Tab-separated table of C-alpha atoms in Angstrom:
chain	number	residue	atom	x	y	z
A	1	MET	CA	-2.069	17.929	7.119
A	2	SER	CA	-0.396	17.169	10.432
A	3	GLY	CA	2.047	19.789	11.681
A	4	GLN	CA	4.615	17.172	12.722
A	5	SER	CA	8.258	18.225	12.516
A	6	LEU	CA	10.295	16.550	9.777
A	7	LEU	CA	12.235	13.382	10.449
A	8	VAL	CA	15.962	13.253	11.080
A	9	PRO	CA	18.184	10.157	11.216
A	10	GLY	CA	18.385	8.351	14.537
A	11	THR	CA	21.025	6.033	15.981
A	12	LEU	CA	21.416	2.466	14.696
A	13	SER	CA	21.535	-0.456	17.112
A	14	PRO	CA	24.033	-3.291	16.543
A	15	THR	CA	23.292	-5.704	13.703
A	16	ARG	CA	20.916	-8.459	14.786
A	17	SER	CA	22.131	-12.028	14.469
A	18	VAL	CA	20.414	-14.835	12.589
A	19	PRO	CA	20.863	-18.447	13.749
A	20	ALA	CA	23.499	-20.268	11.702
A	21	SER	CA	20.974	-23.011	10.934
A	22	ILE	CA	18.864	-20.632	8.804
A	23	PRO	CA	19.960	-20.546	5.131
A	24	ARG	CA	21.011	-17.124	3.821
A	25	PRO	CA	20.201	-15.603	0.425
A	26	GLU	CA	23.240	-15.684	-1.854
A	27	TYR	CA	23.758	-11.914	-1.649
A	28	VAL	CA	24.455	-11.780	2.100
A	29	GLY	CA	28.028	-10.638	2.622
A	30	LYS	CA	28.321	-9.376	-0.958
A	31	ALA	CA	28.098	-5.859	-2.367
A	32	ALA	CA	25.228	-6.808	-4.690
A	33	PRO	CA	23.138	-9.848	-5.605
A	34	THR	CA	23.998	-12.065	-8.542
A	35	PRO	CA	21.778	-10.974	-11.478
A	36	TYR	CA	18.795	-13.271	-11.983
A	37	THR	CA	18.746	-15.090	-15.313
A	38	GLY	CA	15.856	-17.497	-14.744
A	39	PRO	CA	12.243	-17.315	-15.924
A	40	GLU	CA	9.556	-14.966	-14.593
A	41	VAL	CA	7.046	-17.852	-14.793
A	42	GLN	CA	7.531	-20.208	-11.855
A	43	ASP	CA	6.673	-23.872	-11.430
A	44	ALA	CA	4.131	-25.153	-8.901
A	45	GLU	CA	6.788	-26.179	-6.368
A	46	THR	CA	8.363	-22.724	-6.341
A	47	ILE	CA	4.967	-21.035	-5.996
A	48	GLU	CA	4.100	-23.229	-3.016
A	49	LYS	CA	7.403	-22.305	-1.362
A	50	MET	CA	6.648	-18.632	-2.038
A	51	ARG	CA	3.257	-19.056	-0.399
A	52	ILE	CA	5.065	-20.235	2.752
A	53	ALA	CA	7.594	-17.376	2.616
A	54	GLY	CA	4.818	-14.864	1.959
A	55	GLY	CA	2.779	-16.099	4.917
A	56	ILE	CA	5.732	-15.741	7.274
A	57	ALA	CA	6.457	-12.230	5.974
A	58	ALA	CA	2.807	-11.224	6.394
A	59	ARG	CA	2.605	-12.551	9.956
A	60	ALA	CA	5.940	-10.967	10.903
A	61	MET	CA	4.627	-7.623	9.655
A	62	GLU	CA	1.401	-8.116	11.638
A	63	GLU	CA	3.369	-8.861	14.807
A	64	ALA	CA	5.516	-5.748	14.388
A	65	ALA	CA	2.452	-3.610	13.627
A	66	LYS	CA	0.866	-4.621	16.956
A	67	HIS	CA	3.626	-2.608	18.647
A	68	ILE	CA	3.030	0.623	16.716
A	69	ALA	CA	2.218	3.289	19.305
A	70	PRO	CA	3.504	6.700	20.364
A	71	GLY	CA	6.816	6.324	22.197
A	72	VAL	CA	7.898	3.100	20.472
A	73	THR	CA	11.095	3.161	18.376
A	74	THR	CA	11.285	1.849	14.829
A	75	ASP	CA	14.194	-0.302	16.037
A	76	GLU	CA	11.785	-2.092	18.371
A	77	LEU	CA	9.500	-2.851	15.418
A	78	ASP	CA	12.526	-4.263	13.601
A	79	ARG	CA	13.347	-6.468	16.592
A	80	VAL	CA	9.845	-7.946	16.685
A	81	ALA	CA	9.777	-8.784	12.975
A	82	HIS	CA	13.359	-10.092	13.033
A	83	GLU	CA	12.658	-12.458	15.908
A	84	TYR	CA	9.398	-13.674	14.365
A	85	MET	CA	11.063	-14.562	11.070
A	86	CYS	CA	14.006	-16.280	12.748
A	87	ASP	CA	11.692	-18.196	15.096
A	88	HIS	CA	9.901	-19.543	12.020
A	89	GLY	CA	13.050	-20.566	10.170
A	90	ALA	CA	13.123	-17.629	7.756
A	91	TYR	CA	15.907	-15.150	7.005
A	92	PRO	CA	14.913	-11.430	6.922
A	93	SER	CA	15.580	-10.670	3.246
A	94	THR	CA	16.525	-7.016	3.712
A	95	LEU	CA	19.266	-7.801	6.250
A	96	GLY	CA	22.475	-7.514	4.257
A	97	TYR	CA	20.777	-6.828	0.925
A	98	ARG	CA	23.165	-4.347	-0.716
A	99	SER	CA	24.423	-3.719	2.853
A	100	PHE	CA	21.009	-2.687	4.240
A	101	PRO	CA	21.538	-3.007	7.997
A	102	LYS	CA	18.114	-4.044	9.322
A	103	SER	CA	15.407	-6.693	8.970
A	104	LEU	CA	12.561	-4.469	7.772
A	105	CYS	CA	12.056	-0.997	6.328
A	106	ALA	CA	10.185	1.516	8.506
A	107	SER	CA	9.128	4.608	6.550
A	108	ILE	CA	7.388	7.375	8.493
A	109	ASN	CA	5.329	10.301	7.128
A	110	GLU	CA	7.404	11.927	4.342
A	111	VAL	CA	9.592	8.841	3.843
A	112	ILE	CA	8.519	7.176	0.596
A	113	CYS	CA	10.399	3.927	1.161
A	114	HIS	CA	13.511	2.200	2.557
A	115	GLY	CA	13.550	3.936	5.941
A	116	ILE	CA	16.136	2.302	8.211
A	117	PRO	CA	14.866	1.318	11.687
A	118	ASP	CA	16.757	3.154	14.408
A	119	SER	CA	16.225	5.093	17.642
A	120	THR	CA	13.502	7.243	16.031
A	121	VAL	CA	10.472	7.383	18.334
A	122	LEU	CA	6.983	7.172	16.846
A	123	ARG	CA	4.780	10.164	17.618
A	124	ASP	CA	1.049	10.527	17.983
A	125	GLY	CA	-0.299	11.338	14.522
A	126	ASP	CA	2.441	9.607	12.523
A	127	ILE	CA	1.788	7.213	9.686
A	128	VAL	CA	4.349	4.422	9.357
A	129	ASN	CA	4.959	1.939	6.564
A	130	LEU	CA	6.457	-1.436	7.432
A	131	ASP	CA	8.046	-3.396	4.582
A	132	VAL	CA	8.877	-7.017	5.465
A	133	THR	CA	10.347	-9.757	3.269
A	134	ALA	CA	11.093	-13.330	4.351
A	135	PHE	CA	13.462	-15.830	2.700
A	136	ILE	CA	12.815	-19.522	3.289
A	137	GLY	CA	12.946	-22.586	1.073
A	138	GLY	CA	15.153	-20.671	-1.344
A	139	VAL	CA	12.493	-18.055	-2.202
A	140	HIS	CA	11.271	-14.659	-0.997
A	141	GLY	CA	7.880	-13.295	0.042
A	142	ASP	CA	7.571	-9.486	0.167
A	143	ASN	CA	4.809	-7.260	1.573
A	144	ASN	CA	4.232	-3.902	3.174
A	145	ALA	CA	1.457	-1.781	4.656
A	146	THR	CA	0.994	1.682	6.129
A	147	TYR	CA	-0.333	1.979	9.681
A	148	LEU	CA	-1.754	4.806	11.782
A	149	CYS	CA	-0.004	5.749	15.012
A	150	GLY	CA	-2.404	7.275	17.519
A	151	ASP	CA	-4.720	10.105	16.441
A	152	VAL	CA	-3.978	10.732	12.746
A	153	ASP	CA	-5.370	13.694	10.798
A	154	GLU	CA	-8.084	13.081	8.218
A	155	GLU	CA	-5.974	13.975	5.187
A	156	SER	CA	-3.394	11.358	6.125
A	157	ARG	CA	-6.045	8.766	7.001
A	158	LEU	CA	-7.638	9.186	3.590
A	159	LEU	CA	-4.251	8.901	1.874
A	160	VAL	CA	-3.622	5.581	3.631
A	161	GLU	CA	-7.107	4.266	2.878
A	162	ARG	CA	-6.925	5.235	-0.785
A	163	THR	CA	-3.430	3.826	-1.262
A	164	ARG	CA	-4.704	0.472	0.018
A	165	GLU	CA	-7.602	0.732	-2.430
A	166	ALA	CA	-5.197	1.542	-5.282
A	167	LEU	CA	-3.370	-1.722	-4.592
A	168	ASN	CA	-6.636	-3.672	-4.452
A	169	ARG	CA	-7.763	-2.232	-7.788
A	170	ALA	CA	-4.406	-2.998	-9.376
A	171	ILE	CA	-4.534	-6.616	-8.224
A	172	LYS	CA	-7.987	-7.011	-9.761
A	173	ALA	CA	-6.622	-5.685	-13.078
A	174	VAL	CA	-4.048	-8.489	-13.364
A	175	LYS	CA	-5.198	-10.956	-16.043
A	176	PRO	CA	-3.249	-13.292	-18.334
A	177	GLY	CA	-2.885	-11.754	-21.779
A	178	ARG	CA	-2.815	-8.180	-20.514
A	179	ARG	CA	0.369	-6.104	-20.331
A	180	VAL	CA	2.132	-5.155	-17.110
A	181	ASN	CA	1.400	-1.466	-17.722
A	182	ILE	CA	-2.319	-2.043	-17.040
A	183	ILE	CA	-1.289	-2.083	-13.369
A	184	GLY	CA	0.131	1.433	-13.401
A	185	ARG	CA	-2.719	2.706	-15.577
A	186	VAL	CA	-5.270	1.604	-12.993
A	187	ILE	CA	-3.297	3.017	-10.051
A	188	GLU	CA	-2.555	6.383	-11.677
A	189	SER	CA	-6.111	6.934	-12.906
A	190	TYR	CA	-7.443	6.275	-9.397
A	191	ALA	CA	-4.815	8.463	-7.676
A	192	LYS	CA	-5.514	11.366	-10.029
A	193	ARG	CA	-9.086	11.611	-8.701
A	194	PHE	CA	-7.652	12.923	-5.435
A	195	GLY	CA	-4.727	14.922	-6.791
A	196	TYR	CA	-2.156	12.480	-5.385
A	197	GLY	CA	1.327	12.050	-6.759
A	198	VAL	CA	2.312	8.565	-7.934
A	199	VAL	CA	5.960	7.697	-7.284
A	200	ARG	CA	7.692	6.680	-10.511
A	201	ASP	CA	11.274	5.759	-9.686
A	202	PHE	CA	10.511	2.997	-7.177
A	203	THR	CA	8.445	0.162	-8.575
A	204	GLY	CA	7.057	-3.292	-8.104
A	205	HIS	CA	9.318	-6.119	-9.227
A	206	GLY	CA	9.600	-9.733	-10.171
A	207	ILE	CA	10.336	-11.964	-7.190
A	208	ASN	CA	11.057	-15.673	-6.741
A	209	SER	CA	14.422	-17.185	-5.748
A	210	SER	CA	15.640	-13.649	-6.502
A	211	PHE	CA	14.552	-10.740	-4.283
A	212	HIS	CA	14.362	-8.543	-7.421
A	213	SER	CA	14.356	-10.544	-10.639
A	214	GLY	CA	14.645	-7.666	-13.110
A	215	LEU	CA	10.973	-7.488	-14.092
A	216	ILE	CA	9.716	-3.936	-13.462
A	217	VAL	CA	6.105	-3.214	-12.465
A	218	PRO	CA	5.558	0.578	-12.628
A	219	HIS	CA	2.698	2.197	-10.739
A	220	TYR	CA	2.090	4.918	-13.334
A	221	ASP	CA	0.878	4.520	-16.909
A	222	SER	CA	4.052	3.583	-18.783
A	223	PRO	CA	3.663	2.466	-22.416
A	224	HIS	CA	7.264	1.223	-22.420
A	225	HIS	CA	6.651	-1.448	-19.779
A	226	ASP	CA	4.582	-3.813	-21.886
A	227	THR	CA	5.673	-7.259	-20.676
A	228	LEU	CA	2.933	-9.808	-21.311
A	229	ILE	CA	1.279	-11.095	-18.132
A	230	GLN	CA	1.343	-14.920	-18.085
A	231	PRO	CA	0.059	-17.572	-15.674
A	232	GLY	CA	2.735	-18.525	-13.155
A	233	MET	CA	4.468	-15.130	-13.149
A	234	THR	CA	5.320	-13.899	-9.660
A	235	PHE	CA	5.801	-10.220	-8.865
A	236	THR	CA	4.950	-7.459	-6.406
A	237	ILE	CA	2.613	-4.513	-6.778
A	238	GLU	CA	3.446	-1.764	-4.259
A	239	PRO	CA	2.012	1.682	-5.116
A	240	MET	CA	3.452	4.716	-3.338
A	241	LEU	CA	1.065	7.695	-3.362
A	242	THR	CA	1.888	11.168	-2.078
A	243	LEU	CA	-0.024	14.259	-0.972
A	244	GLY	CA	2.148	16.345	-3.281
A	245	THR	CA	4.974	15.740	-5.718
A	246	TYR	CA	6.306	12.335	-6.706
A	247	GLU	CA	9.832	13.780	-6.861
A	248	TYR	CA	12.181	12.803	-4.052
A	249	ASP	CA	15.430	13.372	-2.190
A	250	MET	CA	17.746	10.711	-0.777
A	251	TRP	CA	19.267	10.885	2.684
A	252	GLU	CA	23.023	10.504	3.084
A	253	ASP	CA	22.515	6.902	4.229
A	254	GLY	CA	21.861	6.002	0.569
A	255	TRP	CA	18.540	4.336	1.428
A	256	THR	CA	15.986	6.667	2.983
A	257	VAL	CA	13.848	8.274	0.246
A	258	VAL	CA	11.756	11.342	1.182
A	259	THR	CA	9.313	13.424	-0.842
A	260	LYS	CA	10.974	16.539	-2.216
A	261	ASP	CA	8.203	18.738	-0.795
A	262	ARG	CA	8.258	16.726	2.470
A	263	LYS	CA	4.540	15.991	2.224
A	264	ARG	CA	3.260	12.657	3.437
A	265	THR	CA	3.229	9.434	1.474
A	266	ALA	CA	1.720	5.962	1.910
A	267	GLN	CA	2.398	2.530	0.409
A	268	PHE	CA	0.904	-0.983	0.337
A	269	GLU	CA	2.355	-4.137	-1.216
A	270	HIS	CA	1.591	-7.781	-1.903
A	271	THR	CA	3.474	-10.551	-3.680
A	272	LEU	CA	1.264	-12.165	-6.333
A	273	VAL	CA	1.179	-15.164	-8.625
A	274	VAL	CA	-0.765	-14.903	-11.866
A	275	THR	CA	-3.430	-17.603	-12.217
A	276	ASP	CA	-5.426	-18.673	-15.269
A	277	THR	CA	-8.114	-16.104	-14.396
A	278	GLY	CA	-6.387	-13.341	-12.402
A	279	ALA	CA	-3.971	-13.110	-9.491
A	280	GLU	CA	-3.556	-14.860	-6.157
A	281	ILE	CA	-2.015	-13.000	-3.206
A	282	LEU	CA	0.886	-14.974	-1.743
A	283	THR	CA	1.472	-12.646	1.221
A	284	LEU	CA	-1.564	-13.426	3.333
A	285	PRO	CA	-1.250	-14.025	7.091
Protein backbone atom coordinates (compact mmCIF):
# COMPACT_ATOMS: atom_id res chain seq x y z
CA MET A 1 0.00 0.00 0.00
CA SER A 2 1.07 3.59 -0.55
CA GLY A 3 3.35 5.05 2.10
CA GLN A 4 1.44 8.35 2.22
CA SER A 5 1.40 10.15 5.56
CA LEU A 6 -1.95 10.19 7.36
CA LEU A 7 -4.39 13.03 6.88
CA VAL A 8 -4.85 15.89 9.32
CA PRO A 9 -7.62 18.51 9.31
CA GLY A 10 -7.06 21.56 7.12
CA THR A 11 -8.52 25.06 7.27
CA LEU A 12 -12.13 25.73 6.25
CA SER A 13 -12.97 28.50 3.81
CA PRO A 14 -16.00 30.73 4.43
CA THR A 15 -19.43 29.20 3.83
CA ARG A 16 -20.44 29.42 0.17
CA SER A 17 -23.64 31.27 -0.64
CA VAL A 18 -26.59 29.92 -2.58
CA PRO A 19 -28.78 32.30 -4.61
CA ALA A 20 -31.95 33.25 -2.73
CA SER A 21 -34.03 32.11 -5.71
CA ILE A 22 -33.04 28.45 -5.15
CA PRO A 23 -35.40 26.62 -2.74
CA ARG A 24 -33.75 25.16 0.37
CA PRO A 25 -34.45 21.79 1.99
CA GLU A 26 -36.48 22.21 5.17
CA TYR A 27 -33.54 21.31 7.42
CA VAL A 28 -31.33 24.26 6.43
CA GLY A 29 -30.85 26.48 9.46
CA LYS A 30 -32.08 23.77 11.84
CA ALA A 31 -30.16 21.40 14.09
CA ALA A 32 -31.71 18.33 12.45
CA PRO A 33 -34.19 17.48 9.70
CA THR A 34 -37.85 16.83 10.43
CA PRO A 35 -38.32 13.03 10.58
CA TYR A 36 -39.80 11.61 7.38
CA THR A 37 -43.20 9.97 7.81
CA GLY A 38 -44.15 9.39 4.17
CA PRO A 39 -43.99 6.22 2.07
CA GLU A 40 -40.83 4.56 0.73
CA VAL A 41 -42.69 3.87 -2.55
CA GLN A 42 -42.84 7.03 -4.65
CA ASP A 43 -45.26 8.09 -7.37
CA ALA A 44 -44.22 8.66 -10.99
CA GLU A 45 -44.03 12.44 -10.61
CA THR A 46 -41.65 12.22 -7.66
CA ILE A 47 -39.46 9.67 -9.45
CA GLU A 48 -39.19 11.94 -12.49
CA LYS A 49 -38.15 14.84 -10.25
CA MET A 50 -35.56 12.57 -8.62
CA ARG A 51 -34.22 11.67 -12.06
CA ILE A 52 -33.61 15.39 -12.65
CA ALA A 53 -31.98 15.88 -9.23
CA GLY A 54 -29.87 12.75 -9.72
CA GLY A 55 -28.65 13.91 -13.12
CA ILE A 56 -27.55 17.27 -11.73
CA ALA A 57 -25.75 15.58 -8.82
CA ALA A 58 -23.99 13.17 -11.19
CA ARG A 59 -22.84 15.94 -13.53
CA ALA A 60 -21.71 18.14 -10.63
CA MET A 61 -19.61 15.24 -9.35
CA GLU A 62 -18.15 14.71 -12.84
CA GLU A 63 -17.22 18.39 -13.09
CA ALA A 64 -15.49 18.35 -9.71
CA ALA A 65 -13.68 15.10 -10.55
CA LYS A 66 -12.15 16.72 -13.66
CA HIS A 67 -10.13 18.90 -11.28
CA ILE A 68 -8.67 16.04 -9.23
CA ALA A 69 -4.88 16.32 -9.54
CA PRO A 70 -1.86 16.62 -7.26
CA GLY A 71 -1.72 20.12 -5.77
CA VAL A 72 -5.47 20.80 -5.91
CA THR A 73 -7.32 21.39 -2.61
CA THR A 74 -10.50 19.58 -1.66
CA ASP A 75 -12.02 23.03 -1.12
CA GLU A 76 -11.53 23.73 -4.82
CA LEU A 77 -13.43 20.54 -5.67
CA ASP A 78 -16.22 21.75 -3.39
CA ARG A 79 -16.30 25.10 -5.18
CA VAL A 80 -16.68 23.47 -8.59
CA ALA A 81 -19.55 21.20 -7.52
CA HIS A 82 -21.24 24.00 -5.56
CA GLU A 83 -21.21 26.37 -8.52
CA TYR A 84 -22.42 23.68 -10.92
CA MET A 85 -25.42 22.82 -8.75
CA CYS A 86 -26.33 26.46 -8.16
CA ASP A 87 -25.95 27.28 -11.87
CA HIS A 88 -28.48 24.53 -12.60
CA GLY A 89 -31.01 25.65 -10.01
CA ALA A 90 -30.20 22.99 -7.42
CA TYR A 91 -29.29 23.36 -3.74
CA PRO A 92 -26.26 21.32 -2.52
CA SER A 93 -28.01 18.97 -0.08
CA THR A 94 -25.09 18.57 2.32
CA LEU A 95 -24.72 22.33 2.89
CA GLY A 96 -26.34 22.92 6.26
CA TYR A 97 -27.46 19.32 6.76
CA ARG A 98 -27.01 18.83 10.51
CA SER A 99 -24.63 21.83 10.27
CA PHE A 100 -22.31 20.22 7.68
CA PRO A 101 -20.41 23.23 6.33
CA LYS A 102 -19.74 22.32 2.68
CA SER A 103 -21.46 21.32 -0.56
CA LEU A 104 -19.88 17.88 -1.01
CA CYS A 105 -17.96 15.32 1.02
CA ALA A 106 -14.33 14.70 0.02
CA SER A 107 -12.90 11.58 1.66
CA ILE A 108 -9.24 10.79 0.98
CA ASN A 109 -7.38 7.49 1.54
CA GLU A 110 -8.21 6.33 5.10
CA VAL A 111 -11.34 8.50 5.34
CA ILE A 112 -14.36 6.21 5.05
CA CYS A 113 -16.92 8.97 4.52
CA HIS A 114 -18.04 12.53 5.35
CA GLY A 115 -14.67 14.23 4.85
CA ILE A 116 -15.09 18.01 4.97
CA PRO A 117 -13.51 19.92 2.05
CA ASP A 118 -10.84 22.31 3.27
CA SER A 119 -7.29 23.47 2.51
CA THR A 120 -6.05 19.86 2.28
CA VAL A 121 -3.95 19.44 -0.87
CA LEU A 122 -4.31 16.28 -2.95
CA ARG A 123 -1.08 14.32 -3.36
CA ASP A 124 0.16 12.05 -6.10
CA GLY A 125 -1.02 8.55 -5.22
CA ASP A 126 -4.11 9.56 -3.24
CA ILE A 127 -7.53 8.08 -3.77
CA VAL A 128 -10.40 10.50 -3.18
CA ASN A 129 -14.12 9.89 -2.83
CA LEU A 130 -16.52 12.66 -3.84
CA ASP A 131 -20.06 12.44 -2.47
CA VAL A 132 -22.50 14.89 -4.10
CA THR A 133 -26.24 15.32 -3.51
CA ALA A 134 -28.51 17.83 -5.26
CA PHE A 135 -31.91 19.12 -4.10
CA ILE A 136 -34.28 20.44 -6.75
CA GLY A 137 -38.01 20.13 -7.30
CA GLY A 138 -38.42 19.20 -3.65
CA VAL A 139 -36.38 15.97 -3.91
CA HIS A 140 -32.78 14.78 -3.56
CA GLY A 141 -30.42 12.84 -5.82
CA ASP A 142 -27.33 11.34 -4.12
CA ASN A 143 -24.21 9.73 -5.62
CA ASN A 144 -20.54 9.24 -4.98
CA ALA A 145 -17.45 7.71 -6.57
CA THR A 146 -13.79 7.16 -5.73
CA TYR A 147 -11.16 8.62 -8.06
CA LEU A 148 -7.43 8.12 -8.54
CA CYS A 149 -5.11 11.09 -8.11
CA GLY A 150 -1.94 10.71 -10.16
CA ASP A 151 0.07 7.48 -9.96
CA VAL A 152 -1.82 5.21 -7.52
CA ASP A 153 -0.41 1.93 -6.20
CA GLU A 154 -1.89 -1.33 -7.45
CA GLU A 155 -3.44 -2.37 -4.14
CA SER A 156 -5.42 0.86 -3.98
CA ARG A 157 -6.37 0.70 -7.66
CA LEU A 158 -7.77 -2.79 -7.19
CA LEU A 159 -9.70 -1.69 -4.10
CA VAL A 160 -11.35 1.11 -6.09
CA GLU A 161 -12.12 -1.15 -9.05
CA ARG A 162 -13.60 -3.88 -6.87
CA THR A 163 -15.68 -1.46 -4.80
CA ARG A 164 -17.25 -0.19 -8.02
CA GLU A 165 -17.94 -3.80 -9.01
CA ALA A 166 -19.51 -4.49 -5.60
CA LEU A 167 -21.99 -1.68 -6.23
CA ASN A 168 -22.76 -2.96 -9.73
CA ARG A 169 -23.42 -6.47 -8.41
CA ALA A 170 -25.64 -5.13 -5.64
CA ILE A 171 -27.72 -3.12 -8.10
CA LYS A 172 -28.26 -6.22 -10.23
CA ALA A 173 -29.50 -8.09 -7.13
CA VAL A 174 -32.36 -5.63 -6.55
CA LYS A 175 -35.64 -7.29 -7.55
CA PRO A 176 -39.22 -6.76 -6.35
CA GLY A 177 -40.17 -9.42 -3.83
CA ARG A 178 -36.65 -9.81 -2.45
CA ARG A 179 -35.57 -8.41 0.91
CA VAL A 180 -33.26 -5.44 1.36
CA ASN A 181 -30.62 -7.66 2.99
CA ILE A 182 -29.92 -9.36 -0.37
CA ILE A 183 -27.95 -6.19 -1.17
CA GLY A 184 -25.53 -6.58 1.73
CA ARG A 185 -25.28 -10.34 1.18
CA VAL A 186 -24.07 -9.81 -2.37
CA ILE A 187 -21.61 -7.06 -1.41
CA GLU A 188 -20.12 -8.91 1.57
CA SER A 189 -19.72 -12.21 -0.27
CA TYR A 190 -17.86 -10.44 -3.08
CA ALA A 191 -15.66 -8.38 -0.72
CA LYS A 192 -14.68 -11.48 1.26
CA ARG A 193 -12.98 -12.94 -1.83
CA PHE A 194 -10.29 -10.28 -1.46
CA GLY A 195 -10.14 -10.06 2.33
CA TYR A 196 -11.71 -6.58 2.38
CA GLY A 197 -13.56 -5.14 5.32
CA VAL A 198 -17.16 -4.05 4.74
CA VAL A 199 -18.17 -0.97 6.73
CA ARG A 200 -21.25 -1.69 8.85
CA ASP A 201 -22.18 1.49 10.69
CA PHE A 202 -22.66 3.71 7.64
CA THR A 203 -25.28 2.47 5.22
CA GLY A 204 -27.40 3.15 2.19
CA HIS A 205 -30.71 4.85 2.88
CA GLY A 206 -34.14 5.70 1.62
CA ILE A 207 -34.22 9.00 -0.25
CA ASN A 208 -36.97 11.11 -1.83
CA SER A 209 -38.22 14.48 -0.53
CA SER A 210 -36.18 13.46 2.53
CA PHE A 211 -32.37 13.22 2.29
CA HIS A 212 -32.52 10.17 4.62
CA SER A 213 -36.00 8.71 4.93
CA GLY A 214 -35.31 6.17 7.68
CA LEU A 215 -35.02 3.10 5.45
CA ILE A 216 -31.64 1.44 6.10
CA VAL A 217 -29.76 -0.45 3.36
CA PRO A 218 -26.81 -2.28 4.99
CA HIS A 219 -23.85 -3.41 2.91
CA TYR A 220 -23.18 -6.54 4.96
CA ASP A 221 -25.39 -9.60 5.36
CA SER A 222 -27.88 -8.52 8.03
CA PRO A 223 -30.85 -10.83 8.69
CA HIS A 224 -32.53 -8.08 10.72
CA HIS A 225 -32.89 -5.71 7.77
CA ASP A 226 -35.58 -7.61 5.89
CA THR A 227 -37.74 -4.84 4.41
CA LEU A 228 -39.54 -6.10 1.31
CA ILE A 229 -38.30 -4.53 -1.93
CA GLN A 230 -41.25 -3.07 -3.88
CA PRO A 231 -41.60 -1.29 -7.23
CA GLY A 232 -41.36 2.47 -6.79
CA MET A 233 -39.07 2.35 -3.75
CA THR A 234 -36.20 4.82 -3.95
CA PHE A 235 -32.97 4.34 -2.01
CA THR A 236 -29.18 4.47 -2.25
CA ILE A 237 -26.66 1.66 -2.30
CA GLU A 238 -23.18 2.91 -1.32
CA PRO A 239 -20.74 0.16 -0.24
CA MET A 240 -17.61 1.19 1.66
CA LEU A 241 -14.84 -1.42 1.44
CA THR A 242 -11.55 -1.28 3.31
CA LEU A 243 -8.11 -2.87 3.03
CA GLY A 244 -8.31 -3.81 6.70
CA THR A 245 -10.81 -3.44 9.51
CA TYR A 246 -14.31 -2.03 9.15
CA GLU A 247 -13.98 -0.41 12.59
CA TYR A 248 -13.53 3.35 12.65
CA ASP A 249 -12.62 6.48 14.57
CA MET A 250 -14.30 9.88 14.32
CA TRP A 251 -12.39 13.14 14.08
CA GLU A 252 -13.20 15.95 16.51
CA ASP A 253 -15.20 17.70 13.78
CA GLY A 254 -17.96 15.13 14.37
CA TRP A 255 -18.07 14.19 10.68
CA THR A 256 -14.82 12.78 9.33
CA VAL A 257 -14.79 8.97 9.73
CA VAL A 258 -11.43 7.16 9.37
CA THR A 259 -10.54 3.48 9.48
CA LYS A 260 -9.29 2.47 12.91
CA ASP A 261 -6.18 0.88 11.40
CA ARG A 262 -5.79 3.86 9.02
CA LYS A 263 -5.76 1.59 5.97
CA ARG A 264 -7.36 2.80 2.78
CA THR A 265 -11.03 2.62 1.91
CA ALA A 266 -13.15 3.21 -1.19
CA GLN A 267 -16.85 3.86 -1.84
CA PHE A 268 -19.31 4.13 -4.74
CA GLU A 269 -22.98 5.14 -4.65
CA HIS A 270 -26.06 5.51 -6.81
CA THR A 271 -29.65 6.50 -6.10
CA LEU A 272 -32.05 3.87 -7.46
CA VAL A 273 -35.73 3.34 -8.12
CA VAL A 274 -37.08 -0.19 -8.06
CA THR A 275 -38.85 -1.15 -11.30
CA ASP A 276 -41.11 -4.11 -12.05
CA THR A 277 -38.06 -6.16 -13.08
CA GLY A 278 -35.07 -4.71 -11.21
CA ALA A 279 -33.63 -1.27 -10.52
CA GLU A 280 -33.06 1.89 -12.52
CA ILE A 281 -30.16 4.21 -11.65
CA LEU A 282 -31.39 7.77 -11.14
CA THR A 283 -27.93 9.31 -10.74
CA LEU A 284 -26.66 9.10 -14.30
CA PRO A 285 -24.93 12.07 -15.96
